[in-house]
Tab-separated table of C-alpha atoms in Angstrom:
chain	number	residue	atom	x	y	z
A	14	MET	CA	116.479	68.820	64.187
A	15	THR	CA	112.987	69.045	62.739
A	16	PRO	CA	112.170	72.674	61.984
A	17	GLU	CA	109.114	74.335	63.429
A	18	PRO	CA	106.097	74.205	61.073
A	19	GLU	CA	106.559	77.897	60.314
A	20	THR	CA	110.067	77.354	58.924
A	21	ARG	CA	109.330	74.439	56.608
A	22	PRO	CA	109.004	75.114	52.869
A	23	ASN	CA	105.379	75.605	51.889
A	24	PRO	CA	104.728	74.442	48.296
A	25	ALA	CA	101.206	75.906	48.272
A	26	ALA	CA	102.438	79.335	49.380
A	27	ARG	CA	105.212	79.221	46.803
A	28	ALA	CA	102.662	78.431	44.108
A	29	VAL	CA	100.553	81.455	45.098
A	30	LEU	CA	103.694	83.605	45.165
A	31	ARG	CA	104.505	82.530	41.624
A	32	ASP	CA	100.993	82.515	40.135
A	33	ARG	CA	99.473	85.583	41.809
A	34	PHE	CA	102.482	87.813	42.458
A	35	GLY	CA	104.776	86.704	39.660
A	36	PHE	CA	107.788	86.235	41.949
A	37	PRO	CA	110.075	83.212	41.577
A	38	GLY	CA	110.958	83.098	45.261
A	39	PHE	CA	110.473	84.727	48.663
A	40	ARG	CA	112.672	87.477	50.025
A	41	PRO	CA	114.508	86.822	53.301
A	42	GLY	CA	112.062	86.311	56.166
A	43	GLN	CA	108.899	86.282	54.059
A	44	GLU	CA	108.396	82.524	53.842
A	45	GLU	CA	108.872	82.084	57.597
A	46	LEU	CA	106.359	84.855	58.323
A	47	VAL	CA	103.794	83.473	55.890
A	48	GLY	CA	104.253	79.965	57.253
A	49	SER	CA	103.696	81.132	60.818
A	50	VAL	CA	100.558	83.034	59.835
A	51	LEU	CA	99.125	80.066	57.947
A	52	SER	CA	99.755	77.829	60.957
A	53	GLY	CA	97.562	80.130	63.068
A	54	ARG	CA	100.320	81.435	65.301
A	55	ASP	CA	100.804	84.994	66.582
A	56	THR	CA	103.714	86.436	64.605
A	57	LEU	CA	106.061	89.423	64.742
A	58	GLY	CA	107.987	90.356	61.612
A	59	VAL	CA	110.723	92.970	61.411
A	60	LEU	CA	111.795	93.324	57.787
A	61	PRO	CA	113.889	96.241	56.547
A	62	THR	CA	112.424	99.052	54.489
A	63	GLY	CA	111.627	97.558	51.093
A	64	GLY	CA	111.741	94.016	52.477
A	65	GLY	CA	108.240	93.095	51.311
A	66	LYS	CA	106.099	93.262	54.452
A	67	THR	CA	102.868	93.807	52.487
A	68	LEU	CA	103.160	90.434	50.795
A	69	CYS	CA	103.193	88.735	54.214
A	70	TYR	CA	99.503	89.528	54.704
A	71	GLN	CA	98.396	89.727	51.061
A	72	LEU	CA	99.496	86.191	50.265
A	73	PRO	CA	97.669	84.640	53.266
A	74	ALA	CA	94.550	86.522	52.134
A	75	PHE	CA	94.534	84.231	49.068
A	76	MET	CA	94.949	81.093	51.173
A	77	MET	CA	92.884	81.718	54.324
A	78	PRO	CA	89.104	81.208	54.233
A	79	GLY	CA	88.004	84.397	56.028
A	80	LEU	CA	88.859	88.080	56.210
A	81	VAL	CA	92.323	89.550	56.714
A	82	LEU	CA	91.962	92.780	58.682
A	83	VAL	CA	94.824	95.260	58.272
A	84	VAL	CA	95.158	97.991	60.911
A	85	SER	CA	97.365	100.775	59.571
A	86	PRO	CA	98.183	104.407	60.419
A	87	LEU	CA	98.413	105.260	56.729
A	88	ILE	CA	94.937	106.594	55.926
A	89	SER	CA	96.282	108.660	53.036
A	90	LEU	CA	97.794	105.539	51.424
A	91	MET	CA	95.037	103.007	52.083
A	92	GLN	CA	93.325	103.582	48.738
A	93	ASP	CA	96.588	102.831	46.966
A	94	GLN	CA	96.909	99.635	49.024
A	95	VAL	CA	93.325	98.693	48.152
A	96	ASP	CA	93.958	99.304	44.430
A	97	ARG	CA	97.095	97.160	44.461
A	98	ALA	CA	95.303	94.319	46.250
A	99	ARG	CA	92.448	94.442	43.755
A	100	ARG	CA	94.861	94.277	40.836
A	101	LEU	CA	96.199	91.062	42.354
A	102	GLY	CA	92.664	89.640	42.421
A	103	LEU	CA	91.789	90.207	46.089
A	104	ARG	CA	88.439	91.625	47.181
A	105	ALA	CA	89.707	94.624	49.151
A	106	ALA	CA	88.234	97.747	50.745
A	107	SER	CA	89.063	100.421	53.294
A	108	LEU	CA	87.027	102.113	56.000
A	109	THR	CA	88.369	105.585	56.781
A	110	SER	CA	86.999	109.045	57.460
A	111	GLN	CA	88.396	110.159	54.089
A	112	ASP	CA	86.267	107.668	52.135
A	113	PRO	CA	82.968	108.991	50.720
A	114	LYS	CA	79.891	107.961	52.707
A	115	ASP	CA	78.580	105.707	49.929
A	116	THR	CA	81.979	103.998	49.710
A	117	GLN	CA	81.920	103.395	53.457
A	118	ARG	CA	78.400	101.957	53.286
A	119	ARG	CA	79.398	99.641	50.450
A	120	ALA	CA	82.428	98.407	52.387
A	121	GLU	CA	80.291	97.752	55.462
A	122	GLU	CA	77.764	95.820	53.370
A	123	ASP	CA	80.515	93.759	51.741
A	124	LEU	CA	81.976	93.044	55.173
A	125	ALA	CA	78.605	91.972	56.561
A	126	GLN	CA	77.973	89.704	53.543
A	127	GLY	CA	81.412	88.080	53.633
A	128	ARG	CA	82.446	89.562	50.285
A	129	LEU	CA	85.888	90.845	51.384
A	130	ASP	CA	89.322	89.230	51.546
A	131	LEU	CA	91.138	92.325	52.841
A	132	LEU	CA	89.875	95.279	54.897
A	133	PHE	CA	92.062	98.259	55.815
A	134	CYS	CA	91.247	100.610	58.689
A	135	SER	CA	93.013	102.908	61.158
A	136	PRO	CA	93.388	101.986	64.838
A	137	GLU	CA	91.073	104.866	65.722
A	138	ARG	CA	88.355	103.612	63.345
A	139	LEU	CA	88.716	100.165	64.864
A	140	GLU	CA	87.252	101.581	68.086
A	141	ALA	CA	83.914	102.458	66.421
A	142	ARG	CA	81.103	100.305	67.814
A	143	LYS	CA	79.542	99.627	64.408
A	144	LEU	CA	82.765	98.246	62.933
A	145	ARG	CA	83.457	96.153	66.025
A	146	ASN	CA	79.985	94.621	65.817
A	147	LEU	CA	80.499	93.799	62.133
A	148	LEU	CA	83.881	92.210	62.838
A	149	ALA	CA	82.480	90.224	65.762
A	150	SER	CA	80.027	88.541	63.386
A	151	SER	CA	82.513	88.071	60.520
A	152	PRO	CA	84.908	85.163	59.896
A	153	VAL	CA	88.171	87.024	60.569
A	154	SER	CA	91.177	84.786	59.843
A	155	LEU	CA	93.995	87.237	60.606
A	156	ILE	CA	94.508	90.599	62.308
A	157	THR	CA	97.496	92.409	60.806
A	158	ILE	CA	99.111	95.417	62.472
A	159	ASP	CA	101.101	97.359	59.884
A	160	GLU	CA	103.831	99.787	61.015
A	161	ALA	CA	103.592	98.098	64.411
A	162	HIS	CA	106.297	100.281	65.970
A	163	CYS	CA	103.517	102.875	66.407
A	164	ILE	CA	102.225	100.671	69.225
A	165	SER	CA	105.225	101.238	71.395
A	166	GLU	CA	105.685	104.070	73.860
A	167	TRP	CA	109.376	103.461	73.245
A	168	GLY	CA	108.905	103.975	69.520
A	169	HIS	CA	109.104	107.238	67.611
A	170	GLU	CA	105.527	107.544	66.331
A	171	PHE	CA	103.468	106.631	69.364
A	172	ARG	CA	99.709	106.406	68.631
A	173	PRO	CA	97.602	105.665	71.747
A	174	ALA	CA	94.799	103.921	69.816
A	175	PHE	CA	97.329	101.287	68.752
A	176	ARG	CA	97.730	100.282	72.391
A	177	ARG	CA	94.034	99.433	72.597
A	178	ILE	CA	93.968	97.075	69.620
A	179	HIS	CA	94.247	94.099	71.955
A	180	ARG	CA	90.608	94.704	72.968
A	181	LEU	CA	89.574	93.464	69.535
A	182	ARG	CA	90.869	90.030	70.480
A	183	GLU	CA	88.118	89.820	73.090
A	184	ILE	CA	85.521	89.621	70.302
A	185	VAL	CA	87.548	88.278	67.355
A	186	SER	CA	89.317	84.947	67.660
A	187	ALA	CA	92.151	85.243	65.158
A	188	PRO	CA	95.946	85.234	65.253
A	189	VAL	CA	97.841	88.524	65.039
A	190	LEU	CA	100.590	89.453	62.602
A	191	ALA	CA	102.571	92.573	63.559
A	192	VAL	CA	105.004	93.924	60.955
A	193	THR	CA	107.375	96.857	60.888
A	194	ALA	CA	110.645	97.918	59.308
A	195	THR	CA	112.355	99.435	62.339
A	196	ALA	CA	112.142	98.137	65.881
A	197	THR	CA	114.813	97.937	68.537
A	198	PRO	CA	114.675	94.951	70.924
A	199	ALA	CA	112.778	97.051	73.502
A	200	VAL	CA	110.168	98.042	70.914
A	201	ARG	CA	109.746	94.418	69.802
A	202	ASP	CA	109.094	93.296	73.354
A	203	ASP	CA	106.629	96.138	73.886
A	204	ILE	CA	104.720	95.256	70.699
A	205	THR	CA	104.216	91.639	71.753
A	206	GLN	CA	103.182	92.622	75.276
A	207	VAL	CA	100.732	95.357	74.262
A	208	LEU	CA	99.086	93.106	71.652
A	209	ARG	CA	99.026	90.306	74.229
A	210	MET	CA	100.547	87.888	71.780
A	211	THR	CA	100.731	84.256	72.842
A	212	ASP	CA	104.134	82.625	72.260
A	213	PRO	CA	104.735	84.746	69.148
A	214	PHE	CA	106.946	83.466	66.359
A	215	ARG	CA	109.507	86.186	65.623
A	216	VAL	CA	111.261	86.861	62.357
A	217	VAL	CA	113.898	89.602	62.486
A	218	THR	CA	115.971	89.845	59.335
A	219	SER	CA	119.240	91.699	59.030
A	220	PHE	CA	119.048	95.480	59.006
A	221	ASP	CA	122.215	95.691	56.971
A	222	ARG	CA	121.880	97.398	53.594
A	223	PRO	CA	125.312	96.767	52.046
A	224	ASN	CA	124.494	98.676	48.842
A	225	ILE	CA	124.012	101.959	50.754
A	226	ARG	CA	126.940	104.232	51.603
A	227	TRP	CA	126.288	105.996	54.917
A	228	LEU	CA	127.736	109.511	54.869
A	229	VAL	CA	127.693	112.505	57.229
A	230	ALA	CA	128.903	115.929	56.091
A	231	ARG	CA	129.509	118.923	58.342
A	232	ARG	CA	128.059	122.048	56.784
A	233	ARG	CA	126.290	125.105	58.103
A	234	SER	CA	122.702	125.275	56.942
A	235	GLY	CA	121.982	127.336	53.874
A	236	ALA	CA	123.767	127.750	50.571
A	237	ASP	CA	126.690	125.451	51.469
A	238	ARG	CA	124.366	122.460	51.797
A	239	ILE	CA	122.463	123.307	48.626
A	240	ARG	CA	125.673	123.638	46.599
A	241	ALA	CA	127.002	120.355	48.010
A	242	MET	CA	123.820	118.510	47.026
A	243	VAL	CA	123.827	119.981	43.518
A	244	ARG	CA	127.507	119.096	43.089
A	245	LEU	CA	126.820	115.468	44.051
A	246	ILE	CA	123.834	115.306	41.712
A	247	ARG	CA	125.839	116.652	38.782
A	248	ARG	CA	128.687	114.217	39.442
A	249	ALA	CA	126.421	111.193	39.777
A	250	PRO	CA	126.919	108.380	37.217
A	251	PRO	CA	124.846	108.774	34.020
A	252	GLU	CA	122.544	105.878	34.970
A	253	CYS	CA	121.334	107.891	37.985
A	254	ALA	CA	119.674	110.409	35.662
A	255	GLU	CA	116.634	108.134	35.384
A	256	ARG	CA	116.649	107.135	39.050
A	257	ALA	CA	115.058	109.036	41.919
A	258	LEU	CA	116.285	111.351	44.659
A	259	ILE	CA	114.632	112.233	47.977
A	260	VAL	CA	115.711	115.226	50.056
A	261	TYR	CA	114.383	115.349	53.615
A	262	ALA	CA	114.116	118.601	55.552
A	263	PRO	CA	112.751	118.934	59.096
A	264	THR	CA	110.204	121.745	58.629
A	265	ARG	CA	107.684	122.840	56.018
A	266	ARG	CA	109.402	126.174	55.595
A	267	LEU	CA	112.725	124.472	54.891
A	268	VAL	CA	111.089	122.091	52.414
A	269	VAL	CA	109.787	125.030	50.394
A	270	ASN	CA	113.084	126.926	50.595
A	271	VAL	CA	115.273	123.928	49.730
A	272	ARG	CA	113.090	122.958	46.772
A	273	ARG	CA	113.222	126.536	45.480
A	274	ALA	CA	117.009	126.761	45.952
A	275	LEU	CA	117.622	123.461	44.178
A	276	ALA	CA	115.363	124.503	41.301
A	277	SER	CA	117.303	127.761	40.898
A	278	LEU	CA	120.403	125.633	40.245
A	279	GLY	CA	118.677	123.346	37.763
A	280	VAL	CA	117.495	120.517	40.042
A	281	VAL	CA	113.717	120.706	39.622
A	282	GLY	CA	111.447	118.668	41.876
A	283	ASP	CA	108.263	118.610	43.940
A	284	ALA	CA	107.677	119.682	47.532
A	285	TYR	CA	105.737	117.491	49.961
A	286	HIS	CA	104.588	118.209	53.500
A	287	ALA	CA	101.529	117.603	55.636
A	288	ALA	CA	100.127	121.123	55.256
A	289	LEU	CA	99.588	120.706	51.513
A	290	PRO	CA	96.015	119.949	50.412
A	291	SER	CA	95.318	116.226	50.231
A	292	GLU	CA	94.861	116.353	46.447
A	293	GLU	CA	98.264	118.002	45.979
A	294	ARG	CA	100.008	115.490	48.260
A	295	GLN	CA	98.440	112.619	46.323
A	296	ALA	CA	99.468	114.192	43.021
A	297	VAL	CA	103.099	114.568	44.172
A	298	GLN	CA	103.169	110.992	45.373
A	299	ARG	CA	101.575	109.742	42.154
A	300	ARG	CA	104.123	111.593	39.986
A	301	PHE	CA	107.002	110.251	42.050
A	302	MET	CA	105.797	106.654	42.102
A	303	SER	CA	105.094	106.661	38.340
A	304	GLY	CA	108.515	108.117	37.490
A	305	GLU	CA	107.062	111.310	36.057
A	306	SER	CA	108.963	113.183	38.782
A	307	ASN	CA	112.341	111.976	40.054
A	308	VAL	CA	113.055	114.536	42.787
A	309	VAL	CA	111.031	115.208	45.922
A	310	VAL	CA	111.914	117.531	48.801
A	311	ALA	CA	109.847	116.523	51.807
A	312	THR	CA	109.294	116.393	55.517
A	313	CYS	CA	108.961	113.038	57.241
A	314	ALA	CA	105.308	113.058	56.076
A	315	PHE	CA	106.685	111.589	52.811
A	316	GLY	CA	107.370	108.310	54.474
A	317	MET	CA	105.606	105.033	55.150
A	318	GLY	CA	104.310	103.383	52.016
A	319	ILE	CA	106.792	105.054	49.643
A	320	ASP	CA	108.285	101.993	47.982
A	321	ARG	CA	109.817	103.191	44.725
A	322	GLY	CA	112.767	100.914	44.126
A	323	ASP	CA	115.169	103.059	42.080
A	324	VAL	CA	116.071	105.804	44.575
A	325	TRP	CA	119.798	106.390	44.075
A	326	ALA	CA	120.230	108.813	46.992
A	327	VAL	CA	118.493	110.116	50.077
A	328	PHE	CA	119.832	113.448	51.335
A	329	HIS	CA	118.987	114.783	54.775
A	330	TYR	CA	119.245	118.557	54.836
A	331	ALA	CA	119.275	118.016	58.597
A	332	PHE	CA	118.973	114.865	60.687
A	333	PRO	CA	115.740	113.833	62.434
A	334	GLY	CA	115.435	113.266	66.172
A	335	SER	CA	116.055	109.510	66.222
A	336	LEU	CA	118.089	106.824	64.522
A	337	GLU	CA	114.881	104.856	63.936
A	338	SER	CA	113.454	107.694	61.842
A	339	TYR	CA	116.739	108.212	60.060
A	340	TYR	CA	117.134	104.530	59.185
A	341	GLN	CA	113.599	104.332	57.795
A	342	GLU	CA	113.989	107.478	55.695
A	343	ALA	CA	117.523	106.775	54.475
A	344	GLY	CA	116.547	103.151	53.829
A	345	ARG	CA	114.353	104.261	50.939
A	346	ALA	CA	117.550	104.414	48.912
A	347	GLY	CA	118.671	101.432	46.877
A	348	ARG	CA	115.715	99.099	47.210
A	349	ASP	CA	116.521	97.847	43.726
A	350	GLY	CA	119.849	96.557	45.038
A	351	GLU	CA	121.872	99.103	43.084
A	352	GLN	CA	124.603	101.176	44.687
A	353	SER	CA	123.165	104.206	46.470
A	354	MET	CA	123.939	106.712	49.182
A	355	ALA	CA	122.426	108.146	52.328
A	356	LEU	CA	123.995	111.518	53.052
A	357	GLY	CA	123.072	113.806	55.931
A	358	PHE	CA	124.318	117.280	56.809
A	359	VAL	CA	124.966	118.317	60.390
A	360	HIS	CA	125.930	121.359	62.447
A	361	LYS	CA	125.587	121.911	66.171
A	362	ASP	CA	122.762	124.416	65.639
A	363	ASP	CA	120.668	121.782	63.825
A	364	TRP	CA	119.648	120.032	67.030
A	365	LYS	CA	117.419	122.917	68.091
A	366	VAL	CA	114.689	121.772	65.678
A	367	PRO	CA	114.408	118.105	66.765
A	368	ALA	CA	114.707	119.257	70.378
A	369	SER	CA	111.758	121.601	69.869
A	370	PHE	CA	109.764	118.783	68.214
A	371	MET	CA	110.527	116.607	71.228
A	372	GLU	CA	109.372	119.295	73.639
A	373	ARG	CA	106.136	119.651	71.703
A	374	ALA	CA	105.482	115.912	71.611
A	375	TYR	CA	106.594	115.213	75.193
A	376	PRO	CA	106.154	118.339	77.343
A	377	LYS	CA	107.446	118.394	80.896
A	378	PRO	CA	104.889	116.768	83.254
A	379	ARG	CA	104.859	119.843	85.490
A	380	GLU	CA	103.862	121.984	82.493
A	381	VAL	CA	100.983	119.611	81.743
A	382	LEU	CA	99.790	119.896	85.341
A	383	ARG	CA	100.086	123.682	85.131
A	384	VAL	CA	97.797	123.715	82.072
A	385	LEU	CA	95.330	121.456	83.891
A	386	ALA	CA	95.288	123.792	86.892
A	387	LYS	CA	94.769	126.802	84.635
A	388	ILE	CA	91.815	125.151	82.889
A	389	ARG	CA	90.250	124.246	86.227
A	390	SER	CA	90.669	127.732	87.601
A	391	ARG	CA	89.070	129.459	84.627
A	392	GLU	CA	86.145	127.174	83.864
A	393	SER	CA	83.925	124.609	85.442
A	394	ALA	CA	82.871	121.286	84.026
A	395	ALA	CA	79.394	122.756	83.533
A	396	HIS	CA	80.598	125.878	81.698
A	397	PRO	CA	83.688	125.036	79.665
A	398	ARG	CA	85.219	127.495	77.280
A	399	SER	CA	85.161	127.331	73.490
A	400	PRO	CA	87.647	125.086	71.666
A	401	ASP	CA	89.659	128.144	70.563
A	402	THR	CA	90.319	129.388	74.073
A	403	LEU	CA	90.815	125.853	75.385
A	404	LEU	CA	93.559	125.151	72.844
A	405	GLY	CA	95.382	128.399	73.607
A	406	PRO	CA	97.137	130.838	71.229
A	407	GLY	CA	98.425	128.971	68.190
A	408	GLY	CA	97.448	125.665	69.765
A	409	ALA	CA	99.939	126.106	72.605
A	410	ASN	CA	97.935	123.826	74.904
A	411	VAL	CA	97.431	120.990	72.404
A	412	PRO	CA	100.394	118.811	73.503
A	413	HIS	CA	99.297	119.161	77.118
A	414	LEU	CA	95.681	118.301	76.285
A	415	LYS	CA	96.838	115.181	74.432
A	416	TRP	CA	98.611	113.892	77.517
A	417	LEU	CA	95.792	114.923	79.831
A	418	MET	CA	93.447	112.809	77.684
A	419	ARG	CA	95.843	109.886	77.854
A	420	SER	CA	96.236	110.335	81.606
A	421	GLY	CA	92.494	109.945	82.171
A	422	ALA	CA	92.095	113.352	83.834
A	423	ILE	CA	89.873	114.854	81.101
A	424	ARG	CA	87.531	113.820	78.314
A	425	LEU	CA	87.244	115.839	75.130
A	426	ASP	CA	84.466	115.978	72.578
A	427	PRO	CA	85.235	113.121	70.114
A	428	VAL	CA	85.418	115.458	67.111
A	429	LEU	CA	87.784	117.802	68.934
A	430	ALA	CA	89.830	114.861	70.226
A	431	GLU	CA	90.327	113.567	66.672
A	432	TRP	CA	91.381	117.046	65.537
A	433	ILE	CA	93.881	117.256	68.390
A	434	ASP	CA	95.333	113.839	67.529
A	435	ASP	CA	96.026	115.114	63.990
A	436	TRP	CA	97.413	118.482	65.093
A	437	PRO	CA	99.355	120.313	63.681
A	438	ASP	CA	98.395	118.812	60.300
A	439	ARG	CA	94.876	120.225	60.649
A	440	ALA	CA	95.899	123.448	62.366
A	441	ALA	CA	95.526	125.551	59.214
A	442	GLY	CA	91.780	124.994	59.219
A	443	GLY	CA	91.294	125.880	62.864
A	444	PRO	CA	89.577	123.700	65.470
A	445	PRO	CA	86.194	122.178	64.606
A	446	ALA	CA	82.896	123.408	66.002
A	447	VAL	CA	81.441	121.091	68.628
A	448	ALA	CA	77.786	120.746	69.604
A	449	GLY	CA	78.289	120.357	73.351
A	450	PRO	CA	80.947	121.115	75.952
A	451	PRO	CA	84.406	120.542	74.469
A	452	LEU	CA	85.869	119.285	77.746
A	453	ALA	CA	84.816	117.420	80.864
A	454	PHE	CA	86.828	116.576	83.968
A	455	THR	CA	86.749	112.895	84.932
A	456	GLY	CA	87.692	113.401	88.554
A	457	ASP	CA	90.655	111.053	88.168
A	458	THR	CA	94.184	112.075	89.062
A	459	ALA	CA	96.343	112.709	86.016
A	460	ASP	CA	98.679	109.740	85.585
A	461	LEU	CA	101.683	111.261	83.839
A	462	GLY	CA	104.067	108.377	84.461
A	463	PRO	CA	103.832	107.276	80.800
A	464	LEU	CA	104.667	110.842	79.718
A	465	ALA	CA	107.747	110.949	81.956
A	466	THR	CA	108.905	107.620	80.541
A	467	ALA	CA	108.220	108.628	76.942
A	468	ARG	CA	110.079	111.897	77.461
A	469	ARG	CA	113.166	110.109	78.813
A	470	GLN	CA	113.113	107.745	75.862
A	471	ALA	CA	112.806	110.664	73.408
A	472	VAL	CA	115.836	112.324	75.020
A	473	ASP	CA	117.793	109.070	74.706
A	474	ARG	CA	116.843	108.720	71.029
A	475	LEU	CA	117.967	112.263	70.254
A	476	ARG	CA	121.286	111.687	72.017
A	477	ALA	CA	121.812	108.456	70.070
A	478	MET	CA	121.236	110.374	66.819
A	479	GLN	CA	123.779	112.988	67.907
A	480	ARG	CA	126.328	110.299	68.806
A	481	TYR	CA	125.893	108.697	65.390
A	482	CYS	CA	126.689	111.989	63.669
A	483	GLY	CA	129.727	112.664	65.832
A	484	ARG	CA	131.200	109.182	66.137
A	485	ARG	CA	134.657	108.235	64.899
A	486	GLY	CA	133.970	104.580	64.093
A	487	CYS	CA	132.066	102.816	61.329
A	488	ARG	CA	128.604	104.271	60.846
A	489	ARG	CA	127.057	101.078	59.424
A	490	MET	CA	128.176	99.039	62.432
A	491	ALA	CA	126.827	101.708	64.796
A	492	LEU	CA	123.414	101.553	63.109
A	493	LEU	CA	123.295	97.769	63.321
A	494	ARG	CA	124.252	97.705	66.993
A	495	TYR	CA	121.620	100.301	67.826
A	496	LEU	CA	118.944	98.219	66.101
A	497	GLY	CA	119.910	95.171	68.138
A	498	GLU	CA	121.982	93.338	65.525
A	499	VAL	CA	125.451	92.066	66.361
A	500	PRO	CA	127.711	92.969	63.422
A	501	GLY	CA	130.036	90.262	62.185
A	502	ARG	CA	132.817	92.763	61.595
A	503	ARG	CA	134.114	96.095	62.899
A	504	SER	CA	134.027	98.123	59.688
A	505	CYS	CA	132.170	98.174	56.380
A	506	GLY	CA	134.493	99.984	53.990
A	507	SER	CA	131.628	102.027	52.531
A	508	CYS	CA	130.835	104.803	55.001
A	509	ASP	CA	132.694	108.095	55.252
A	510	ARG	CA	134.542	106.917	58.377
A	511	CYS	CA	135.757	103.681	56.808
A	512	GLU	CA	136.647	105.503	53.594
A	513	ARG	CA	138.441	108.116	55.735
A	514	ARG	CA	136.875	110.926	53.797
A	515	ARG	CA	137.137	114.309	55.476
A	516	ASP	CA	134.330	115.727	53.372
A	517	PRO	CA	131.985	113.121	51.846
A	518	ALA	CA	129.892	115.835	50.180
A	519	THR	CA	132.602	116.622	47.652
């Protein structure tokens, strides 16, 4: 059988891989993805964490005549992506709210003059009229959606602006490449439908990471978990001394406390969470990526874009609210192919935190309608209240306002809407001042069907995470089945269940 054009070896692409990137060969799935992109076909790629997704749009940028647009949620990491692309010899820039005004103007001029190979922007920035006009008059060869699981309402990091990216295709005639590390079959289908892909070529590589031991230890939170982590660190093979360790904790307070407790026992590292000043977060990330610091205690904010290869272990002080999140975070271990471990601690009381996160992200529809009724009863569209009173004490109304915006029942001042989308990361600074009314009623009925669906899916994800922690069978096989892969065997021999270890943290 003659293979599809996308699956045939591409000597030109292999030459670019060798000459520009210095790699002797492609990783699994990369050549098929690049071939599909170069043939002009819509493409979906699901490669595991550390599988080399970035190369799948960087390499085509060398070979395609026009611009490769990269839509990414990672504003804080775009400058690093731009720097890496430039070191490869690509003309790259970003357009984000964090870039200085003169940098933004220069990027817009380079875009207008056709002097860019790669342009990074957020999905929200993509909705700006000026950028859309510039793209409409530019020779765009490829639209890349990075971290494409954010598109899906079934996914764990839903961003509404991602679901409007398809509107760009009305003014830009270019194929779409969507890439992500974690996507169940339902999420994959949703990505292709929302982006309105035409007969997309799909590449889904194996999620199996055979060099990672998957371990779950039952410990009450507190000193027992700290001592167990320190004991494992001290007993690690000597070669691990120069490799890295990531400890995930669910809240900022726990990150600070765990880092301090580890340091008191001789394990010194950095803390990372979204409430830190941007400069401090960048400094922590820079130290970790350069090898100056080998230990980081972090929330999930230390996530996408962290691609240090020599992480020997990822510890979860407590598990997140979904297996997708857990697989992405734990999958940062062992990217260099060396033996590594992913160890998480669990106790029945732990589930209160992810449950509270879920309630904040997906409030009950009746509570959203109650907030809407309260706003209507206390203000009119002509005389709305200030942002502070609208948001409620401590931002209590923010989750409800998010869904009311998505439902079409209200419109918020654009500056306030952006602040709300980033809440609670910006909460420390308080809501922004707005020139006009912060809120207006549209007159439309609030459509909360998507919220009800998203809430059910969030509940299902949390239950799947709980089942993983409590299951009796092989943990690796359970992960693979959840991610839509049919395992070729029933056990792996390298998880705590297969090893029949009562206490894997000893």
